[in-house]
Amino acid sequence: VNEHTQNQLGYNTVFALLVGAFAASVVIAQAMAGSVAVFLIFSIAVVKAWLVLNYFVHLRAEPRWVKVLVLGVLTLLAILYVGLVPDIVWVYGGGS
Amino acid sequence: MTTAAVRTSTPLPLGRMVMWWFLTSEIAIFGGLIVTYILLRSHHPEWAAYAGHTIDAAGATNTMVLLTSSFTVVLAHAAAHRGDHARASKLLVLTVLFGFAFLGIKTYEYSHEVAAGFTPVTNLFWSFYYLMTGLHGLHVVAGMVALGAVALGVRRHPERVEYAGMYWHLVDIVWIFLFPLLYLSS
């Protein structure tokens, strides 16, 4: 019970951070343009996902194999991205 | 804790272990779609103009709706853990109501976009838009059904609040990426 009482304070803080990050991404989208804005907006999205995964889904408190499982699927997605670059980015659309 | 819940060689309850395997398979499904979208997007600068036709205010409102629903579901988990089943049940029902709000806003968006002539067969951008948001919407519906069922039986199975909540958080995480991809990247 103590653990969850402490966590509930954490939940409020995490929720406030998520709302702040959401507001920041909207402001950046309105105020900026180009690759820097895209980079910032997606960086904020990654931070938000990390906050939800670690503090709401409690990934940070799980055994190591669970973290390896999640990192494993993210690694597979990275391999998918790199593997498809020659077919889609280099070839698709005739380099338009 | 039931016998089934501890029948595993890991220190993790069986239900949570199953949920992690399920969630990672869902990450692979949505991640594959998102990776493919990003790759194609890099080759189609005109998609920025198409994304300009999505309704930013609706997408932003839905983002807040899902973030808040993630908060209510994690509070439900904490309440169930404390043994406050009535509060857990109320928070789960509130989360389901947030789900209805999300779907209502999404329906408004779809009707607006279809009326403007943007359908799944208009071009590749709109195909991706309807595929990713439609698949996500189906997950929202499934999550609402799961949360509703769990809300009815919190007293008998309080551990299921956490399992249904894990699924709902995944729905939130997917939207965290769909929002900038389909709305803000215009």
Short mmCIF file of C-alpha atoms in Angstrom, two decimals:
data_model
loop_
_atom_site.label_atom_id
_atom_site.label_comp_id
_atom_site.label_asym_id
_atom_site.label_seq_id
_atom_site.Cartn_x
_atom_site.Cartn_y
_atom_site.Cartn_z
CA VAL A 1 0.00 0.00 0.00
CA ASN A 2 2.85 2.39 0.88
CA GLU A 3 4.43 1.75 -2.48
CA HIS A 4 1.23 2.70 -4.28
CA THR A 5 0.61 5.74 -2.08
CA GLN A 6 4.05 6.97 -3.09
CA ASN A 7 3.38 6.04 -6.71
CA GLN A 8 0.14 8.01 -6.75
CA LEU A 9 2.14 11.19 -6.10
CA GLY A 10 4.36 10.06 -8.95
CA TYR A 11 1.33 9.46 -11.17
CA ASN A 12 0.19 13.08 -10.70
CA THR A 13 3.64 14.38 -11.58
CA VAL A 14 3.93 12.10 -14.61
CA PHE A 15 0.50 13.18 -15.84
CA ALA A 16 1.50 16.86 -15.47
CA LEU A 17 4.69 16.17 -17.43
CA LEU A 18 2.68 14.44 -20.17
CA VAL A 19 0.30 17.40 -20.48
CA GLY A 20 3.25 19.82 -20.54
CA ALA A 21 5.01 17.77 -23.23
CA PHE A 22 1.80 17.64 -25.28
CA ALA A 23 1.41 21.43 -25.03
CA ALA A 24 5.05 21.92 -26.03
CA SER A 25 4.65 19.77 -29.15
CA VAL A 26 1.54 21.72 -30.23
CA VAL A 27 3.30 25.07 -29.68
CA ILE A 28 6.36 23.91 -31.65
CA ALA A 29 4.11 22.72 -34.51
CA GLN A 30 2.43 26.13 -34.64
CA ALA A 31 5.56 28.26 -34.21
CA MET A 32 8.20 26.37 -36.18
CA ALA A 33 8.55 24.55 -39.48
CA GLY A 34 11.08 22.29 -41.16
CA SER A 35 13.22 19.40 -40.04
CA VAL A 36 14.13 20.95 -36.66
CA ALA A 37 10.44 21.18 -35.73
CA VAL A 38 9.83 17.58 -36.87
CA PHE A 39 12.84 16.41 -34.85
CA LEU A 40 11.64 18.23 -31.71
CA ILE A 41 8.03 17.03 -32.06
CA PHE A 42 9.06 13.39 -32.47
CA SER A 43 11.62 13.65 -29.66
CA ILE A 44 8.80 14.86 -27.40
CA ALA A 45 6.61 11.94 -28.58
CA VAL A 46 9.39 9.49 -27.64
CA VAL A 47 9.68 11.10 -24.18
CA LYS A 48 5.90 10.87 -23.67
CA ALA A 49 5.85 7.20 -24.70
CA TRP A 50 8.82 6.53 -22.37
CA LEU A 51 6.98 8.20 -19.46
CA VAL A 52 3.81 6.15 -20.03
CA LEU A 53 5.72 2.90 -20.50
CA ASN A 54 7.94 3.35 -17.44
CA TYR A 55 5.62 5.01 -14.94
CA PHE A 56 2.10 3.95 -15.95
CA VAL A 57 2.87 0.45 -17.31
CA HIS A 58 5.68 0.13 -14.72
CA LEU A 59 8.26 -1.24 -17.15
CA ARG A 60 11.05 0.19 -14.95
CA ALA A 61 9.95 -2.13 -12.11
CA GLU A 62 9.77 -5.27 -14.27
CA PRO A 63 12.44 -8.01 -14.44
CA ARG A 64 15.26 -7.50 -16.91
CA TRP A 65 13.88 -10.02 -19.41
CA VAL A 66 10.76 -7.89 -19.91
CA LYS A 67 12.93 -4.87 -20.75
CA VAL A 68 14.94 -7.05 -23.14
CA LEU A 69 11.68 -8.21 -24.74
CA VAL A 70 10.56 -4.61 -25.38
CA LEU A 71 14.01 -3.53 -26.54
CA GLY A 72 14.09 -6.62 -28.78
CA VAL A 73 10.94 -5.68 -30.67
CA LEU A 74 12.15 -2.06 -30.99
CA THR A 75 15.45 -3.37 -32.38
CA LEU A 76 13.52 -5.47 -34.91
CA LEU A 77 11.65 -2.33 -35.99
CA ALA A 78 14.96 -0.49 -36.40
CA ILE A 79 16.23 -3.37 -38.56
CA LEU A 80 13.00 -3.19 -40.59
CA TYR A 81 13.61 0.54 -41.15
CA VAL A 82 17.23 0.09 -42.21
CA GLY A 83 16.35 -2.93 -44.35
CA LEU A 84 13.62 -1.07 -46.25
CA VAL A 85 15.62 2.11 -46.90
CA PRO A 86 17.22 0.74 -50.11
CA ASP A 87 13.84 -0.43 -51.45
CA ILE A 88 11.75 2.60 -50.53
CA VAL A 89 13.93 5.67 -50.00
CA TRP A 90 16.57 4.90 -52.65
CA VAL A 91 14.36 3.26 -55.30
CA TYR A 92 10.67 3.94 -54.74
CA GLY A 93 9.29 6.74 -56.90
CA GLY A 94 12.40 6.86 -59.14
CA GLY A 95 14.20 9.27 -56.85
CA SER A 96 11.58 11.99 -57.18
CA MET B 1 -3.33 -14.50 -5.97
CA THR B 2 -4.71 -17.56 -7.76
CA THR B 3 -2.71 -20.73 -8.45
CA ALA B 4 -2.71 -19.94 -12.16
CA ALA B 5 -1.28 -16.51 -11.46
CA VAL B 6 1.90 -17.94 -9.98
CA ARG B 7 2.33 -20.89 -12.36
CA THR B 8 5.39 -19.49 -14.09
CA SER B 9 9.15 -19.93 -13.86
CA THR B 10 9.67 -16.14 -13.70
CA PRO B 11 8.93 -13.86 -10.72
CA LEU B 12 6.20 -12.27 -12.84
CA PRO B 13 2.51 -13.22 -12.39
CA LEU B 14 1.35 -15.26 -15.38
CA GLY B 15 -1.25 -12.69 -16.41
CA ARG B 16 1.28 -9.86 -16.55
CA MET B 17 3.77 -12.03 -18.42
CA VAL B 18 1.12 -12.87 -21.03
CA MET B 19 0.24 -9.15 -21.31
CA TRP B 20 3.88 -8.22 -21.98
CA TRP B 21 4.13 -10.77 -24.79
CA PHE B 22 0.84 -9.50 -26.19
CA LEU B 23 1.88 -5.85 -25.93
CA THR B 24 5.19 -6.46 -27.70
CA SER B 25 3.35 -8.18 -30.57
CA GLU B 26 1.08 -5.12 -30.77
CA ILE B 27 4.15 -2.84 -30.82
CA ALA B 28 5.44 -4.88 -33.77
CA ILE B 29 2.13 -4.45 -35.65
CA PHE B 30 1.79 -0.70 -35.15
CA GLY B 31 5.55 -0.16 -35.31
CA GLY B 32 5.70 -1.87 -38.72
CA LEU B 33 2.97 0.42 -40.03
CA ILE B 34 4.63 3.52 -38.58
CA VAL B 35 8.08 2.60 -39.94
CA THR B 36 6.61 2.02 -43.42
CA TYR B 37 4.70 5.32 -43.23
CA ILE B 38 7.83 7.27 -42.22
CA LEU B 39 9.86 5.71 -45.05
CA LEU B 40 7.22 6.51 -47.67
CA ARG B 41 6.66 9.97 -46.18
CA SER B 42 10.33 10.81 -46.73
CA HIS B 43 9.73 10.23 -50.46
CA HIS B 44 6.44 12.09 -50.67
CA PRO B 45 6.78 15.73 -49.58
CA GLU B 46 3.27 16.36 -50.92
CA TRP B 47 1.92 14.32 -47.96
CA ALA B 48 2.55 17.40 -45.79
CA ALA B 49 -0.23 19.19 -47.70
CA TYR B 50 -2.55 16.19 -47.27
CA ALA B 51 -1.81 16.14 -43.52
CA GLY B 52 -2.87 19.79 -43.52
CA HIS B 53 -6.42 18.60 -44.23
CA THR B 54 -6.65 16.58 -41.00
CA ILE B 55 -8.32 18.46 -38.15
CA ASP B 56 -5.53 19.47 -35.74
CA ALA B 57 -7.92 20.60 -32.98
CA ALA B 58 -9.71 17.23 -33.04
CA GLY B 59 -6.42 15.33 -32.98
CA ALA B 60 -5.12 17.48 -30.11
CA THR B 61 -8.34 17.04 -28.14
CA ASN B 62 -8.19 13.28 -28.63
CA THR B 63 -4.58 13.27 -27.46
CA MET B 64 -5.62 14.96 -24.21
CA VAL B 65 -8.56 12.54 -23.89
CA LEU B 66 -6.28 9.49 -24.17
CA LEU B 67 -3.56 10.95 -21.90
CA THR B 68 -6.19 11.66 -19.25
CA SER B 69 -7.71 8.20 -19.67
CA SER B 70 -4.27 6.66 -19.12
CA PHE B 71 -4.09 8.64 -15.89
CA THR B 72 -7.53 7.46 -14.70
CA VAL B 73 -6.73 3.83 -15.50
CA VAL B 74 -3.45 3.91 -13.57
CA LEU B 75 -5.32 5.47 -10.62
CA ALA B 76 -7.82 2.60 -10.92
CA HIS B 77 -4.91 0.16 -10.71
CA ALA B 78 -3.60 1.89 -7.58
CA ALA B 79 -7.10 1.85 -6.03
CA ALA B 80 -7.53 -1.87 -6.78
CA HIS B 81 -4.12 -2.53 -5.25
CA ARG B 82 -5.20 -0.72 -2.07
CA GLY B 83 -8.37 -2.80 -1.96
CA ASP B 84 -10.60 0.18 -2.78
CA HIS B 85 -12.65 -1.75 -5.33
CA ALA B 86 -15.49 0.75 -5.57
CA ARG B 87 -13.11 3.58 -6.52
CA ALA B 88 -11.28 1.32 -8.98
CA SER B 89 -14.57 0.42 -10.65
CA LYS B 90 -15.63 4.09 -10.92
CA LEU B 91 -12.30 5.07 -12.43
CA LEU B 92 -12.55 2.26 -14.98
CA VAL B 93 -16.04 3.42 -15.98
CA LEU B 94 -14.65 6.96 -16.32
CA THR B 95 -11.92 5.59 -18.58
CA VAL B 96 -14.55 3.87 -20.75
CA LEU B 97 -16.38 7.22 -21.02
CA PHE B 98 -13.14 8.81 -22.22
CA GLY B 99 -13.05 6.03 -24.83
CA PHE B 100 -16.52 7.02 -26.01
CA ALA B 101 -15.39 10.66 -26.22
CA PHE B 102 -12.40 9.64 -28.32
CA LEU B 103 -14.55 7.62 -30.71
CA GLY B 104 -17.12 10.42 -30.97
CA ILE B 105 -14.45 12.94 -31.97
CA LYS B 106 -12.92 10.44 -34.39
CA THR B 107 -16.31 9.83 -35.99
CA TYR B 108 -16.73 13.60 -36.45
CA GLU B 109 -13.32 13.72 -38.11
CA TYR B 110 -14.06 10.81 -40.46
CA SER B 111 -17.41 12.30 -41.53
CA HIS B 112 -15.77 15.69 -42.15
CA GLU B 113 -12.93 14.17 -44.16
CA VAL B 114 -15.12 11.86 -46.25
CA ALA B 115 -17.46 14.79 -46.99
CA ALA B 116 -14.43 16.74 -48.21
CA GLY B 117 -13.60 13.89 -50.61
CA PHE B 118 -10.76 12.29 -48.64
CA THR B 119 -11.50 8.56 -48.54
CA PRO B 120 -9.25 5.50 -48.08
CA VAL B 121 -8.83 5.24 -51.87
CA THR B 122 -8.03 8.92 -52.52
CA ASN B 123 -4.26 8.34 -52.36
CA LEU B 124 -1.58 6.53 -50.33
CA PHE B 125 -1.55 9.13 -47.53
CA TRP B 126 -5.26 8.76 -46.87
CA SER B 127 -4.97 4.96 -47.13
CA PHE B 128 -2.38 5.08 -44.34
CA TYR B 129 -4.46 7.59 -42.40
CA TYR B 130 -7.59 5.45 -42.39
CA LEU B 131 -5.67 2.18 -41.90
CA MET B 132 -3.66 3.39 -38.89
CA THR B 133 -6.41 5.41 -37.20
CA GLY B 134 -9.01 2.72 -38.02
CA LEU B 135 -6.86 -0.08 -36.55
CA HIS B 136 -6.17 2.12 -33.54
CA GLY B 137 -9.91 2.84 -33.20
CA LEU B 138 -10.63 -0.91 -33.17
CA HIS B 139 -8.11 -1.23 -30.34
CA VAL B 140 -9.91 1.56 -28.47
CA VAL B 141 -13.21 -0.35 -28.82
CA ALA B 142 -11.56 -3.60 -27.64
CA GLY B 143 -10.03 -1.75 -24.70
CA MET B 144 -13.38 -0.26 -23.71
CA VAL B 145 -14.98 -3.71 -23.77
CA ALA B 146 -12.13 -5.15 -21.65
CA LEU B 147 -12.19 -2.26 -19.16
CA GLY B 148 -15.98 -2.46 -18.89
CA ALA B 149 -15.85 -6.20 -18.21
CA VAL B 150 -13.10 -5.74 -15.63
CA ALA B 151 -15.04 -2.88 -13.96
CA LEU B 152 -17.95 -5.26 -13.36
CA GLY B 153 -15.75 -7.81 -11.56
CA VAL B 154 -13.11 -5.78 -9.74
CA ARG B 155 -14.03 -7.30 -6.39
CA ARG B 156 -13.49 -10.88 -7.62
CA HIS B 157 -10.49 -10.21 -9.87
CA PRO B 158 -8.69 -7.00 -8.81
CA GLU B 159 -5.50 -8.13 -10.57
CA ARG B 160 -7.27 -7.78 -13.93
CA VAL B 161 -7.42 -3.98 -13.48
CA GLU B 162 -3.68 -3.86 -14.07
CA TYR B 163 -3.82 -6.19 -17.11
CA ALA B 164 -6.60 -4.24 -18.83
CA GLY B 165 -4.80 -1.02 -17.90
CA MET B 166 -1.58 -2.21 -19.56
CA TYR B 167 -3.53 -2.71 -22.78
CA TRP B 168 -5.14 0.74 -22.50
CA HIS B 169 -1.74 2.38 -22.01
CA LEU B 170 -0.58 0.75 -25.25
CA VAL B 171 -3.57 2.34 -27.02
CA ASP B 172 -2.39 5.68 -25.60
CA ILE B 173 1.24 5.14 -26.63
CA VAL B 174 0.25 4.31 -30.22
CA TRP B 175 -1.78 7.54 -30.42
CA ILE B 176 1.17 9.51 -29.01
CA PHE B 177 2.96 8.65 -32.29
CA LEU B 178 -0.04 8.84 -34.64
CA PHE B 179 -0.82 12.41 -33.55
CA PRO B 180 2.45 14.01 -34.74
CA LEU B 181 2.66 11.71 -37.78
CA LEU B 182 -0.81 12.47 -39.15
CA TYR B 183 -1.64 15.90 -37.73
CA LEU B 184 1.41 17.92 -36.70
CA SER B 185 3.71 16.97 -39.59
CA SER B 186 1.86 19.18 -42.06
#
